[in-house]
Each structure stands twice: as structure tokens, then as C-alpha cells.
Tab-separated table of N, CA and C in Angstrom:
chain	number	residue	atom	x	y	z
A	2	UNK	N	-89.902	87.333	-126.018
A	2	UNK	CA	-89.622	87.780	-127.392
A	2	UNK	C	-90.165	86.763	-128.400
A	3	UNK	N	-90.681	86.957	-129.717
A	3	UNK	CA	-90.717	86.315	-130.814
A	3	UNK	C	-90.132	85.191	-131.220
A	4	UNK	N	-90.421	84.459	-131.241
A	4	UNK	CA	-89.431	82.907	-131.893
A	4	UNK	C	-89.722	82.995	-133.680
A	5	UNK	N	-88.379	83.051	-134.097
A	5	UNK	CA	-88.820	82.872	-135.612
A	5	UNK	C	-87.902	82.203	-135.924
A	6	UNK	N	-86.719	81.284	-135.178
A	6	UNK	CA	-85.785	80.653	-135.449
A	6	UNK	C	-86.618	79.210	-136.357
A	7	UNK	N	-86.558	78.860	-137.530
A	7	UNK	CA	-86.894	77.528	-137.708
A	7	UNK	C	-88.317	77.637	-138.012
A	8	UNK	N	-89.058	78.883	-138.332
A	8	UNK	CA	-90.290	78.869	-138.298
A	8	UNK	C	-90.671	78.670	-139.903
A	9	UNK	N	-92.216	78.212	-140.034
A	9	UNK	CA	-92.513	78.480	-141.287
A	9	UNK	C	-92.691	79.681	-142.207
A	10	UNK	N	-92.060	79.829	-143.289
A	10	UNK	CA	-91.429	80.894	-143.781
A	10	UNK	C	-93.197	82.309	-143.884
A	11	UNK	N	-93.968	81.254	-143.956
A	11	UNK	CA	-95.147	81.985	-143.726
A	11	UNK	C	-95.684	82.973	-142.255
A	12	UNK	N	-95.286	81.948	-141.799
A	12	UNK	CA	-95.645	82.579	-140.048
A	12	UNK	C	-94.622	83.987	-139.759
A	13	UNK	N	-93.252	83.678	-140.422
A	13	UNK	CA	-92.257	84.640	-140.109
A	13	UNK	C	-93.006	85.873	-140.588
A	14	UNK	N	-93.458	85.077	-141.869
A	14	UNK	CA	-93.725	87.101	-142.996
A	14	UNK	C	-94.897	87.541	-142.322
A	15	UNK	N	-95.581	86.729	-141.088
A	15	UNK	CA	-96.588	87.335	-140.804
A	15	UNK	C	-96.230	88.532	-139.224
A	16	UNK	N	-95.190	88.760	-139.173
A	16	UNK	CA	-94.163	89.597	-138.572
A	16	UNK	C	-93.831	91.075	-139.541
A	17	UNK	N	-94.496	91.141	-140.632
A	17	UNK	CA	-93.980	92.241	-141.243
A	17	UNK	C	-95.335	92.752	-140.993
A	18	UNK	N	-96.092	92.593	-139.826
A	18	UNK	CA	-97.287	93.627	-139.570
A	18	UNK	C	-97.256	94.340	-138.722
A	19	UNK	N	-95.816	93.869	-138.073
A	19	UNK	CA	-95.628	94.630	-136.642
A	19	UNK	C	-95.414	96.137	-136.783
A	20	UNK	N	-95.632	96.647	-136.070
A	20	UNK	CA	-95.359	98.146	-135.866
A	20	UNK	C	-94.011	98.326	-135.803
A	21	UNK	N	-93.291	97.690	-134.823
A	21	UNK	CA	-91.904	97.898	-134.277
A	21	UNK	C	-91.211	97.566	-135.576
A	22	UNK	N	-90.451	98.306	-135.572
A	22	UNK	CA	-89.148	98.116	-137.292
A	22	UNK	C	-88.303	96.717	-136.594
A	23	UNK	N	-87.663	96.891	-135.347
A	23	UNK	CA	-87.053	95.554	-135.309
A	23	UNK	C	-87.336	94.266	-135.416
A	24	UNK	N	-88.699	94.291	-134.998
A	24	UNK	CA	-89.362	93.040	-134.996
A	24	UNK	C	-89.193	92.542	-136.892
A	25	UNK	N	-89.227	93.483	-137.276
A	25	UNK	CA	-90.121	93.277	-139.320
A	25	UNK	C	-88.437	93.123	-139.856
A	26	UNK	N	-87.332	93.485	-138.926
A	26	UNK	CA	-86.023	93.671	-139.609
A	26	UNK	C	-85.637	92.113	-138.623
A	27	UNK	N	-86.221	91.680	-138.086
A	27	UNK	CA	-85.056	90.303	-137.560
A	27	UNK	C	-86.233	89.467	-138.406
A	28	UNK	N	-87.484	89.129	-138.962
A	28	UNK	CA	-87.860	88.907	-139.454
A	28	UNK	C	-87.303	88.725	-141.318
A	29	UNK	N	-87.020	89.918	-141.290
A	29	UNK	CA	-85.945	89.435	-142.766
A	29	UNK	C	-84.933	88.965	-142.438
A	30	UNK	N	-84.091	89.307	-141.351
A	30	UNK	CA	-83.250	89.096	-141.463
A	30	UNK	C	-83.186	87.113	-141.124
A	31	UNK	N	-83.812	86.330	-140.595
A	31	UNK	CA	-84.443	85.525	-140.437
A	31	UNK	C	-84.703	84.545	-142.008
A	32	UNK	N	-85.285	85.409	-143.065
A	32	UNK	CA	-85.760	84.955	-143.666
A	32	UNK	C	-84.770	84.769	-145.127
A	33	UNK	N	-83.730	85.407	-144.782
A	33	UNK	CA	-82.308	86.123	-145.328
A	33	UNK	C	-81.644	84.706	-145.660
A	34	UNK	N	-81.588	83.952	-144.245
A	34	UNK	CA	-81.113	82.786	-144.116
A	34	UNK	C	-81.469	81.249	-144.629
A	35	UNK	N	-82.492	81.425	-145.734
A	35	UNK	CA	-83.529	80.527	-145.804
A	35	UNK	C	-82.984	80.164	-147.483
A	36	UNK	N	-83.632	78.854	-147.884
A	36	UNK	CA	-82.839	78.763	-149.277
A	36	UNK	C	-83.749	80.052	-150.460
A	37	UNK	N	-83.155	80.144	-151.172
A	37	UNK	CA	-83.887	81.250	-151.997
A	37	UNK	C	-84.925	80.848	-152.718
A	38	UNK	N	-85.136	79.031	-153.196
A	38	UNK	CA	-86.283	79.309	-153.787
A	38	UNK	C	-87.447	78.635	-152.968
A	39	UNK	N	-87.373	78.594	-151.921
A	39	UNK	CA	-88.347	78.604	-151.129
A	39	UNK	C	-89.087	79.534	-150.234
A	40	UNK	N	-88.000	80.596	-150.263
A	40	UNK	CA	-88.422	82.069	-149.970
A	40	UNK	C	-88.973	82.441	-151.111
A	41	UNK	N	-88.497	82.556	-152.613
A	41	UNK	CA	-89.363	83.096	-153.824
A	41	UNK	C	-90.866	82.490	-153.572
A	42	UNK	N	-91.165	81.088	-153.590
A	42	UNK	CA	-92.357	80.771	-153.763
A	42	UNK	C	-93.237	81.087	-152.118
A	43	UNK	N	-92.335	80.806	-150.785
A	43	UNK	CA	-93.670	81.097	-149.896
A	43	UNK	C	-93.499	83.184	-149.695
A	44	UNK	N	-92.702	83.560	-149.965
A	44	UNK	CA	-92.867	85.132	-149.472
A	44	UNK	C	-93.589	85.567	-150.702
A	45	UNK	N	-93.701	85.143	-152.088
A	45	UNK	CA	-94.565	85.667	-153.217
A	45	UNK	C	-96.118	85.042	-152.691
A	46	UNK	N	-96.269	83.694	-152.294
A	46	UNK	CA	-97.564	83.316	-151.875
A	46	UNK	C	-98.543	83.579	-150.961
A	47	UNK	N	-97.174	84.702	-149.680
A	47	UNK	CA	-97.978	85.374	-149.024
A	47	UNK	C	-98.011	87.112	-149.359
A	48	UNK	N	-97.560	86.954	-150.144
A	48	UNK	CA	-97.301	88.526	-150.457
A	48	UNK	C	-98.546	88.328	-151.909
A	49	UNK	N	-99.026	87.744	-152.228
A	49	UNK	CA	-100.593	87.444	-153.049
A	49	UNK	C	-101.579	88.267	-152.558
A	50	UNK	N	-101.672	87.598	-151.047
A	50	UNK	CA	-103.010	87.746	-150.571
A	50	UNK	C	-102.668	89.555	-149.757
A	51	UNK	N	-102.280	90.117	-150.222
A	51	UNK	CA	-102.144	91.793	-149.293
A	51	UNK	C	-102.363	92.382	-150.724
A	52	UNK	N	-103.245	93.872	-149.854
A	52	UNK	CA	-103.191	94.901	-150.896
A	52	UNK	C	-102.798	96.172	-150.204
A	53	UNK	N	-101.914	96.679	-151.308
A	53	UNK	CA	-101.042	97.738	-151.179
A	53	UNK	C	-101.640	98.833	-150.344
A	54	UNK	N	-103.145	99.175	-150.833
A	54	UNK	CA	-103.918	100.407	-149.812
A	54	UNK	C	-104.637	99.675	-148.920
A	55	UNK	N	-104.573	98.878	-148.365
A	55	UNK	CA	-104.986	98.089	-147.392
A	55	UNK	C	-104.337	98.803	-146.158
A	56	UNK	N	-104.472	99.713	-145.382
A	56	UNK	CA	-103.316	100.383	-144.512
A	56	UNK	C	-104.418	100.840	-143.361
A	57	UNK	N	-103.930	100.307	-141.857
A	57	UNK	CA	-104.466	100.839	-141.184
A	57	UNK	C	-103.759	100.614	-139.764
A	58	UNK	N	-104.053	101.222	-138.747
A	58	UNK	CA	-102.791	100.994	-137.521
A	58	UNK	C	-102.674	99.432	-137.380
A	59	UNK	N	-103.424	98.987	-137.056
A	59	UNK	CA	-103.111	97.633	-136.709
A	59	UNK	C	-102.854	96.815	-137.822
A	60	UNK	N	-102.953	96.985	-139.042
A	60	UNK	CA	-102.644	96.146	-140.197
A	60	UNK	C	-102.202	96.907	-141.650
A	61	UNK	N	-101.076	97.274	-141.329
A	61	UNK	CA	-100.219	97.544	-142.807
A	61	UNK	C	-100.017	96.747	-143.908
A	62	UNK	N	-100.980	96.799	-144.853
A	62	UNK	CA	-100.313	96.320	-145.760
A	62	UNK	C	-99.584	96.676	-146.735
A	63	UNK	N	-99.429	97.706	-147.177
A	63	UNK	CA	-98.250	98.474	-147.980
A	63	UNK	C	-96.712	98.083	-146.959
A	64	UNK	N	-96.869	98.264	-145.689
A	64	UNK	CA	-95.256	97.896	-145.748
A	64	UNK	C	-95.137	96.497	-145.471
A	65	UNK	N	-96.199	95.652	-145.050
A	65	UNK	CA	-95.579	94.418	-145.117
A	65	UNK	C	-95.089	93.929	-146.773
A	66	UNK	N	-95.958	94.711	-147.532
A	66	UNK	CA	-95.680	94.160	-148.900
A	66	UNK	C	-94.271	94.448	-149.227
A	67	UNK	N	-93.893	95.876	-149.021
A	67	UNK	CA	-92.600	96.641	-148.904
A	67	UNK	C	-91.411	95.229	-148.126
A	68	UNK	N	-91.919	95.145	-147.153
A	68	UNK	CA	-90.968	94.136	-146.702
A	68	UNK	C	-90.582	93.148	-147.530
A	69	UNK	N	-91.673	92.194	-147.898
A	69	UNK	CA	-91.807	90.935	-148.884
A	69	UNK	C	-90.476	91.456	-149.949
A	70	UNK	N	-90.687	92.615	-151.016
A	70	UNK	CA	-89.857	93.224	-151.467
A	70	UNK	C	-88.278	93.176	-151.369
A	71	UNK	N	-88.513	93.884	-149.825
A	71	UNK	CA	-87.092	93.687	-149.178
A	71	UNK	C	-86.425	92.110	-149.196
A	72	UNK	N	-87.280	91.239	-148.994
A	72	UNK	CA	-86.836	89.845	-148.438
A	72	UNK	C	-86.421	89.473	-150.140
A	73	UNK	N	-87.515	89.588	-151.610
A	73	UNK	CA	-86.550	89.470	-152.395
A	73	UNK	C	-85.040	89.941	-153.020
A	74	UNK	N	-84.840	91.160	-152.363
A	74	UNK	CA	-84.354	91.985	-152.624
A	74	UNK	C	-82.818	91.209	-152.271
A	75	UNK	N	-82.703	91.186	-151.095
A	75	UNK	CA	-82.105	90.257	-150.101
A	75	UNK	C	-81.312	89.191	-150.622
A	76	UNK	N	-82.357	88.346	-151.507
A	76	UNK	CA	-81.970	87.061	-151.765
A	76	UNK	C	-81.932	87.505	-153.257
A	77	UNK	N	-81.327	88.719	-153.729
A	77	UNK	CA	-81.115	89.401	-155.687
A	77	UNK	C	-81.915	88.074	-156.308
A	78	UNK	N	-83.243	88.114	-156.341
A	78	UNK	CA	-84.472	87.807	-156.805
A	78	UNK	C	-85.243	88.945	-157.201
A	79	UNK	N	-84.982	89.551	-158.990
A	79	UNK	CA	-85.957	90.786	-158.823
A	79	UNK	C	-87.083	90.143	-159.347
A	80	UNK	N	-88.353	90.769	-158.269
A	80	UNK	CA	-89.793	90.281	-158.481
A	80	UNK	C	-90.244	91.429	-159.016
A	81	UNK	N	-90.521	91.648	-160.659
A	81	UNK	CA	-90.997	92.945	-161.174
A	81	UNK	C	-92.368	93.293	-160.927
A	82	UNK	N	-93.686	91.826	-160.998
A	82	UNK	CA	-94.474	92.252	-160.654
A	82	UNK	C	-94.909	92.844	-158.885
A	83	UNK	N	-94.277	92.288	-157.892
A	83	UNK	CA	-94.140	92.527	-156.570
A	83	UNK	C	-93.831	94.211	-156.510
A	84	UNK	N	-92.980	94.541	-157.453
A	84	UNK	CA	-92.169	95.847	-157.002
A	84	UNK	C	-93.734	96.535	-157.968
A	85	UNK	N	-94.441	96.517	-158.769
A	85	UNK	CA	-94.723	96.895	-159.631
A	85	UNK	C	-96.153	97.520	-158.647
A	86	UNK	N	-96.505	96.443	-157.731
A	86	UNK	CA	-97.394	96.575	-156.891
A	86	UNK	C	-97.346	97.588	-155.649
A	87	UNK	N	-95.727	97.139	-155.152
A	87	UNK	CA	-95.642	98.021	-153.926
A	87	UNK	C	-95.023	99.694	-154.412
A	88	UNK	N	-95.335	99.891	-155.871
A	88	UNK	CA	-94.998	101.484	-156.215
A	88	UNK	C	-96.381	101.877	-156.738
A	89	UNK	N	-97.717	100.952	-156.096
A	89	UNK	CA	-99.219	101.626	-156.084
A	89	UNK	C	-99.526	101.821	-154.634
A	90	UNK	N	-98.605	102.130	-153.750
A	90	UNK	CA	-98.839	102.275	-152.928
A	90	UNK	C	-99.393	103.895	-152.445
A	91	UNK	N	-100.366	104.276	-151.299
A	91	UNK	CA	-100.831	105.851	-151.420
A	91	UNK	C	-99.508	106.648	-150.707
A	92	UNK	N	-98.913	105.963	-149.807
A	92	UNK	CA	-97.694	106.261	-148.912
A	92	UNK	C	-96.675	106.363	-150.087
A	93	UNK	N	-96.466	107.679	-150.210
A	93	UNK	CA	-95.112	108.123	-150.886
A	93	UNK	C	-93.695	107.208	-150.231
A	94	UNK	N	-93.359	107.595	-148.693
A	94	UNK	CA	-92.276	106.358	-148.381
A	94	UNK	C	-92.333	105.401	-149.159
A	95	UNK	N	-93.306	104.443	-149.190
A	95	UNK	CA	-93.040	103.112	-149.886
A	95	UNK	C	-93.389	103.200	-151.127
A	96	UNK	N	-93.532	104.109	-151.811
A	96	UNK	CA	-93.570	104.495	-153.442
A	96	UNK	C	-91.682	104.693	-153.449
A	97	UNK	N	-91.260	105.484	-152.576
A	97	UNK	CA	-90.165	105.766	-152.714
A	97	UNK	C	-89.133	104.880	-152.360
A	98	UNK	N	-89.389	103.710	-151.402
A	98	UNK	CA	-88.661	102.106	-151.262
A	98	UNK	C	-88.771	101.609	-152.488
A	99	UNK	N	-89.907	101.500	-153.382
A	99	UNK	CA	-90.358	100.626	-154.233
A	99	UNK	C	-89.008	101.285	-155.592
A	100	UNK	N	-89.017	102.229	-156.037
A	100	UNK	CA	-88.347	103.071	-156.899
A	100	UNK	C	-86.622	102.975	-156.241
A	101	UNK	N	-86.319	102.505	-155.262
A	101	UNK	CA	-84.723	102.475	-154.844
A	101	UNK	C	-84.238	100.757	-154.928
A	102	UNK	N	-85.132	99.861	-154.776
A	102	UNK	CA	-85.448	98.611	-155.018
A	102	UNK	C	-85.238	98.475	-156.953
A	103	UNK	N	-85.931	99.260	-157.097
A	103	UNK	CA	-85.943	98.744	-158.654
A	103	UNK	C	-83.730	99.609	-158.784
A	104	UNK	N	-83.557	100.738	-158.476
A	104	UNK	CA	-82.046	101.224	-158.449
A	104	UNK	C	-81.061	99.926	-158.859
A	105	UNK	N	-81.412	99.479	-157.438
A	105	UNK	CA	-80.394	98.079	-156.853
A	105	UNK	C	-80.655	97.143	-157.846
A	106	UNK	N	-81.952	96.653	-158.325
A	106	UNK	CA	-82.177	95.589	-159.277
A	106	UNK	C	-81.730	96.192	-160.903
A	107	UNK	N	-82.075	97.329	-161.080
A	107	UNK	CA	-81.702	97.519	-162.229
A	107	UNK	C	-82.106	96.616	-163.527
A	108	UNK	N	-81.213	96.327	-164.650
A	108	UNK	CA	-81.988	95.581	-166.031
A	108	UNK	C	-82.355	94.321	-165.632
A	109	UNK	N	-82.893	94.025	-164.304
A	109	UNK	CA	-82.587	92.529	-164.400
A	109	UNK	C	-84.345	92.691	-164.686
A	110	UNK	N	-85.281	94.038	-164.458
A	110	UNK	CA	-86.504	94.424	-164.359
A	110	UNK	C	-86.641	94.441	-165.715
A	111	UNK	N	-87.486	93.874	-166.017
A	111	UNK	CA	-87.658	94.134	-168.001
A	111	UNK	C	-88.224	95.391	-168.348
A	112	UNK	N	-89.285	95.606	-167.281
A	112	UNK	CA	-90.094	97.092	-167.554
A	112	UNK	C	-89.456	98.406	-167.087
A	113	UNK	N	-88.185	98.393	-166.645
A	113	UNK	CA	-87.774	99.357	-165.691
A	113	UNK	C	-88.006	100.658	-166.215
A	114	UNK	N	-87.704	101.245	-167.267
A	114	UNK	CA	-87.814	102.039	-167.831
A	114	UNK	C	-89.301	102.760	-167.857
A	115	UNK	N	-90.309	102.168	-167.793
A	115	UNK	CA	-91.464	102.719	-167.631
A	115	UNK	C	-91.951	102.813	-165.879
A	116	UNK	N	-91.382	102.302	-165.026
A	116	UNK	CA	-91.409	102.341	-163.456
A	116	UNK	C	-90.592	103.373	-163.674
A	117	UNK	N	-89.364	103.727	-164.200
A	117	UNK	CA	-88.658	104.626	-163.371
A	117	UNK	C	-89.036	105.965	-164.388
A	118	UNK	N	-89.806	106.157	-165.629
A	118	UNK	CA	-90.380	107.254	-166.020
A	118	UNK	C	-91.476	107.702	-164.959
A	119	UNK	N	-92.286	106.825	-164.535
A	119	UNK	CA	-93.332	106.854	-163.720
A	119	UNK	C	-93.266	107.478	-162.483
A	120	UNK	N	-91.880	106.928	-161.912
A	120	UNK	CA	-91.412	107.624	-160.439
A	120	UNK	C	-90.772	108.843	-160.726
A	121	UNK	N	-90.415	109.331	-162.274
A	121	UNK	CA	-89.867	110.323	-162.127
A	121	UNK	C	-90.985	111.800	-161.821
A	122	UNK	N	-92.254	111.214	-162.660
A	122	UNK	CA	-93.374	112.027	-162.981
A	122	UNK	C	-94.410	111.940	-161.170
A	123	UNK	N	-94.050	111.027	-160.335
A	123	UNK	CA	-94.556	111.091	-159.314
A	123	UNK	C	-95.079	112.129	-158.539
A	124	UNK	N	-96.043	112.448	-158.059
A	124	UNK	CA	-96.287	113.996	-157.327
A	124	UNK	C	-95.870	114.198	-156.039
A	125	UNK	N	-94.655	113.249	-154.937
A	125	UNK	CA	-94.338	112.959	-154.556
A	125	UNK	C	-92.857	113.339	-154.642
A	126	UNK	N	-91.624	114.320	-153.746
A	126	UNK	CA	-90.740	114.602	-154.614
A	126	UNK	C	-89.761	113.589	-153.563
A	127	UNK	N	-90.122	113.295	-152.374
A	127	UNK	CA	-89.541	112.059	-151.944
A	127	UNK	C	-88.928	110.910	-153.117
A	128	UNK	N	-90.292	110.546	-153.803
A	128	UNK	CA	-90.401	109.633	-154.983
A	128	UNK	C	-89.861	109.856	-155.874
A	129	UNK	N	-89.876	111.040	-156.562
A	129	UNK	CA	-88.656	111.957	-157.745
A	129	UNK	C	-87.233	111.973	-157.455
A	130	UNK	N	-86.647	111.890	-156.572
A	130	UNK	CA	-85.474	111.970	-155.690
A	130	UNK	C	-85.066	110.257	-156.308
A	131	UNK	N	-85.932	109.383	-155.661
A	131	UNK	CA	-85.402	107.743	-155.464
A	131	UNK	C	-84.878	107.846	-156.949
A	132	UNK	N	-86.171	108.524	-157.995
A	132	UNK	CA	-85.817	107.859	-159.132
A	132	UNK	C	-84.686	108.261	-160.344
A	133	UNK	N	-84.520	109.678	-159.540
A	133	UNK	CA	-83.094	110.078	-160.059
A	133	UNK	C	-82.073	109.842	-159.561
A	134	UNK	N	-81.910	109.395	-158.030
A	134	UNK	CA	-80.799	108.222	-157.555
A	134	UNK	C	-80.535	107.091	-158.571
A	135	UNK	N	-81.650	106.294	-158.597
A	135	UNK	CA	-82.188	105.031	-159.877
A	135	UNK	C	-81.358	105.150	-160.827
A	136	UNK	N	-81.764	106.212	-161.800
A	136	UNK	CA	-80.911	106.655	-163.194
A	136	UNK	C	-80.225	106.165	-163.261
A	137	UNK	N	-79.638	107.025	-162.533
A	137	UNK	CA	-77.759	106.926	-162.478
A	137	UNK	C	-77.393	105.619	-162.814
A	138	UNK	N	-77.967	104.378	-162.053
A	138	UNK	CA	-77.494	102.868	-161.997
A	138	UNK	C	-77.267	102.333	-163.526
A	139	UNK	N	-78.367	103.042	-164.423
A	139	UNK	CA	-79.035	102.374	-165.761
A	139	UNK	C	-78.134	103.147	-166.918
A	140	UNK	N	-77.787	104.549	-167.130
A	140	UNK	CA	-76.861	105.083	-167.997
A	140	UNK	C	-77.479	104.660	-169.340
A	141	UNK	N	-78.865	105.077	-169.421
A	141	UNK	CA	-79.431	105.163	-170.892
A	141	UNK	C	-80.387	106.571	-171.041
A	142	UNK	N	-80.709	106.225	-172.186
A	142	UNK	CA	-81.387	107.118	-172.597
A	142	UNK	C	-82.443	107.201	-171.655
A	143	UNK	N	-83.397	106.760	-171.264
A	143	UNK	CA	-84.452	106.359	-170.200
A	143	UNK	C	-83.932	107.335	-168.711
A	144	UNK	N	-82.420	106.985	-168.792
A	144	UNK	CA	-81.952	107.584	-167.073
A	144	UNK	C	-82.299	109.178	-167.536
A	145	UNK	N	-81.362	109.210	-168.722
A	145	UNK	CA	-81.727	110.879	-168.868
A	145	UNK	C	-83.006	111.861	-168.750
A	146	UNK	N	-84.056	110.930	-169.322
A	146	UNK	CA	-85.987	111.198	-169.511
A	146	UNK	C	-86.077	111.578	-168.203
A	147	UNK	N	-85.604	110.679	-167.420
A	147	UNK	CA	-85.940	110.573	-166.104
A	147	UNK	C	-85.618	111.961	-165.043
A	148	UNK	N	-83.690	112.338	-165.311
A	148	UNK	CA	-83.393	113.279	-164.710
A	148	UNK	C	-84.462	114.498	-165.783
A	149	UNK	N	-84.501	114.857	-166.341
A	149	UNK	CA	-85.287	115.889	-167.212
A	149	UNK	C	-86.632	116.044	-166.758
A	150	UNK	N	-87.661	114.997	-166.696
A	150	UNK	CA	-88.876	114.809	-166.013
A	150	UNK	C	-88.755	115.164	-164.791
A	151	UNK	N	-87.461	115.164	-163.990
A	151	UNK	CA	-87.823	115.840	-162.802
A	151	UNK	C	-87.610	117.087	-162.612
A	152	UNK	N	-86.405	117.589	-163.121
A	152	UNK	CA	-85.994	118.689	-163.447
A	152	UNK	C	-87.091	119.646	-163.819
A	153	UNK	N	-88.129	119.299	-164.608
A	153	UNK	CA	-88.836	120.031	-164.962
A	153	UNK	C	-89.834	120.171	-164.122
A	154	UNK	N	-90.440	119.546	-163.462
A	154	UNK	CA	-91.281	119.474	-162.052
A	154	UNK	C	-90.594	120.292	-160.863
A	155	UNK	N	-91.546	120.694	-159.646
A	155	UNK	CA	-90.926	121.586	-158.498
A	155	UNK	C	-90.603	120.817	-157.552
A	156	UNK	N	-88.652	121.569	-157.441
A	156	UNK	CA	-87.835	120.849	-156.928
A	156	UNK	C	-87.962	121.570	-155.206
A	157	UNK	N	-86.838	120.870	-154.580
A	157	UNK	CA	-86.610	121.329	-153.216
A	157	UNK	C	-84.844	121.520	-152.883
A	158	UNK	N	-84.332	121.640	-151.970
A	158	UNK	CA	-83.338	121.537	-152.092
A	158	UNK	C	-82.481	120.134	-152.407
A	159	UNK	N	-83.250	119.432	-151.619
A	159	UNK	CA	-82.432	117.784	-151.725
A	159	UNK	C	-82.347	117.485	-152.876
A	160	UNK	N	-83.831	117.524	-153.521
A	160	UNK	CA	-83.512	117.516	-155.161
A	160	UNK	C	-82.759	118.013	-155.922
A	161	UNK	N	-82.339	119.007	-155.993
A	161	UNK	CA	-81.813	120.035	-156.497
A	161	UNK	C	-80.058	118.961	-155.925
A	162	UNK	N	-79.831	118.641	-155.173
A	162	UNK	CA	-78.591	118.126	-155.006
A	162	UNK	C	-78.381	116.990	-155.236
A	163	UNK	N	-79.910	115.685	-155.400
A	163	UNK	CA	-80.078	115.041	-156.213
A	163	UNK	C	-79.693	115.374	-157.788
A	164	UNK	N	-80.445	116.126	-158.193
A	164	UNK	CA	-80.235	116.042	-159.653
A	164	UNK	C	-78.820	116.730	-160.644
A	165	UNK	N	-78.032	117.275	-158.985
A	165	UNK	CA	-76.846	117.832	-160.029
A	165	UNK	C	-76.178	116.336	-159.677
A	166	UNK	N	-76.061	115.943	-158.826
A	166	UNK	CA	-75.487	114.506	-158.436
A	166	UNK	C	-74.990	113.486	-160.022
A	167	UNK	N	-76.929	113.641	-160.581
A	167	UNK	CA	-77.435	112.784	-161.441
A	167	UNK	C	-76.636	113.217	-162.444
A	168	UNK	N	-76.547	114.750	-162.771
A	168	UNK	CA	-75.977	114.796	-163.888
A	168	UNK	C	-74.702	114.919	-164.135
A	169	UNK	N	-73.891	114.921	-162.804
A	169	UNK	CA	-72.530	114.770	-163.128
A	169	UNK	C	-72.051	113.296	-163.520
A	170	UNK	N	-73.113	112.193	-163.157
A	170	UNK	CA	-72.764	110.730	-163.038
A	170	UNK	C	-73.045	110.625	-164.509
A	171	UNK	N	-74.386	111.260	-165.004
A	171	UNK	CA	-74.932	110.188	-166.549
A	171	UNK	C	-74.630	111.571	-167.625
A	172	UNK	N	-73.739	112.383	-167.877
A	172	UNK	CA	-73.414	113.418	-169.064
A	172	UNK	C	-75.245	113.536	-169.430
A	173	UNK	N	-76.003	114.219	-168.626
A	173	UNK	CA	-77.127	114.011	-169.105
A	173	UNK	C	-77.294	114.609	-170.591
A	174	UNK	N	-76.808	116.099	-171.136
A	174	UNK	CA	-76.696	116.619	-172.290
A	174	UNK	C	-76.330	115.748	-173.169
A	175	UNK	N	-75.466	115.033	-172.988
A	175	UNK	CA	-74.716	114.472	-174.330
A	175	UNK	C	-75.505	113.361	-174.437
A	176	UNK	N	-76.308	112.526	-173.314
A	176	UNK	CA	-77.291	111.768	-173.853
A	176	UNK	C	-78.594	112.016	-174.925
């Protein structure tokens, strides 16, 4: 098996290429344990050099980036430009990680409001879904744009149970 006990925080993130989910999840979880601002500076320094459509069997880079994500996520470090990157991803999934990430982080994102208009307008309804989950967290005017922008786009059922969800949580009308 893998040794990542004690490893350099670089070598670990180079585990978020694996195929296997456990391997990329004891890998955070690994990296979970580490002081936070030494995870901010080496998981942002390797999370530099990847690009989001860079995707191919043997070398993902959309979800290792997704991971990186996760690992700030982890250590409530919101990295706006990181998240900003892994929601240019072509893989709807990790458009749709990227948009549930920003949920959890919420105002701590300065731009959120234009990420989560963005995910609402997504062509992707996986992605429309995250970002009317999202809303809900924020209870502004912005959450409402958001449930409405999707609303108005073609729903499915999940959505559809998404968005009454949404609007029983944020009085969307009265916003």
C-alpha cells in the first residue's frame, strides 16, 4: 500500500491522480492532519501547475484540482481563485463539486454571487441543482436570481424538488 504518513505535502497531492477514490480520500484525509498554513501554500503551489481540461485516463486534472479544493475546504480556507478554476471545468461533476464548495464556504467568497449566478445559468442541470442547494446558505437577493434562473431553464425531477426545497427555505417571492 501507499505510504503517505509523514510525507511531503507535495508528494501526497500527487495521489489525487489516482483513479481509485480511496487512495485520493486517505490522501486528504492525510493532508487534513497537516498545519493549515502549510497546506494553503504547498496544496495552492501544486494545484498552480494543473489545468482544469487537462483530463485523460491516466492523468486527471480536473479532479485532482477538485481534490486540492477539497483539502482547502477541509482546513475552512476558502480559496476563491482555486474554486473559480475548478468550476471551468468540461466535467459537469466537478462543475457541480466546485458550486457545493462555494455552498459550504459561502460570504467568506467575495465573488460568490457571480459563481453562483453562473452555476445557476449552467447547461448542466447536475450544476443548476448544486447552485440552488448553494442559495439557500446565502439568503439574499443573489440566492433568489439564482432559484429564478433556474426555474426558468429545463428542469427534471430532482430539480423540481430542488427548487421547491429552495423556496420554502429563502421566501423566494418576498425577496
Amino acid at each position: 500500500s501507499i505510504k503517505m504518513k509523514g510525507k511531503p505535502i507535495a508528494e501526497v497531492c500527487g495521489n489525487f491522480f489516482s483513479t481509485a477514490n480511496g487512495i485520493r480520500y486517505r490522501a486528504r484525509l492525510e493532508l487534513s492532519g497537516r498545519k493549515t498554513n502549510d497546506i494553503a501554500a504547498a496544496v495552492g503551489a501544486f494545484a498552480k501547475n494543473l489545468d482544469v481540461n487537462n483530463v485523460s485516463p491516466k492523468r486527471d486534472e480536473a479532479q485532482a484540482l477538485l481534490e486540492c479544493l477539497w483539502v482547502f475546504e477541509e482546513h475552512r480556507v476558502a480559496n476563491e481563485s482555486l474554486l473559480r478554476r475548478v468550476f471551468e471545468a468540461d466535467e459537469e461533476r466537478i462543475r457541480a463539486a466546485a458550486i457545493r464548495t462555494l455552498g459550504h464556504w459561502g460570504e467568506k467568497v467575495a465573488g460568490w454571487q457571480k459563481l453562483l449566478v453562473a452555476g445557476s445559468r449552467d447547461k448542466s442541470a447536475l450544476v443548476r441543482a448544486e447552485a440552488v442547494k448553494a442559495a439557500v446558505s446565502f439568503e439574499k437577493l443573489a440566492a433568489a436570481e439564482v432559484v429564478f434562473e433556474v426555474a426558468t431553464r429545463p428542469t427534471d425531477a430532482e430539480l423540481n424538488n430542488v427548487l421547491t426545497f429552495a423556496r420554502g427555505q429563502l421566501a423566494v417571492d418576498k425577496i
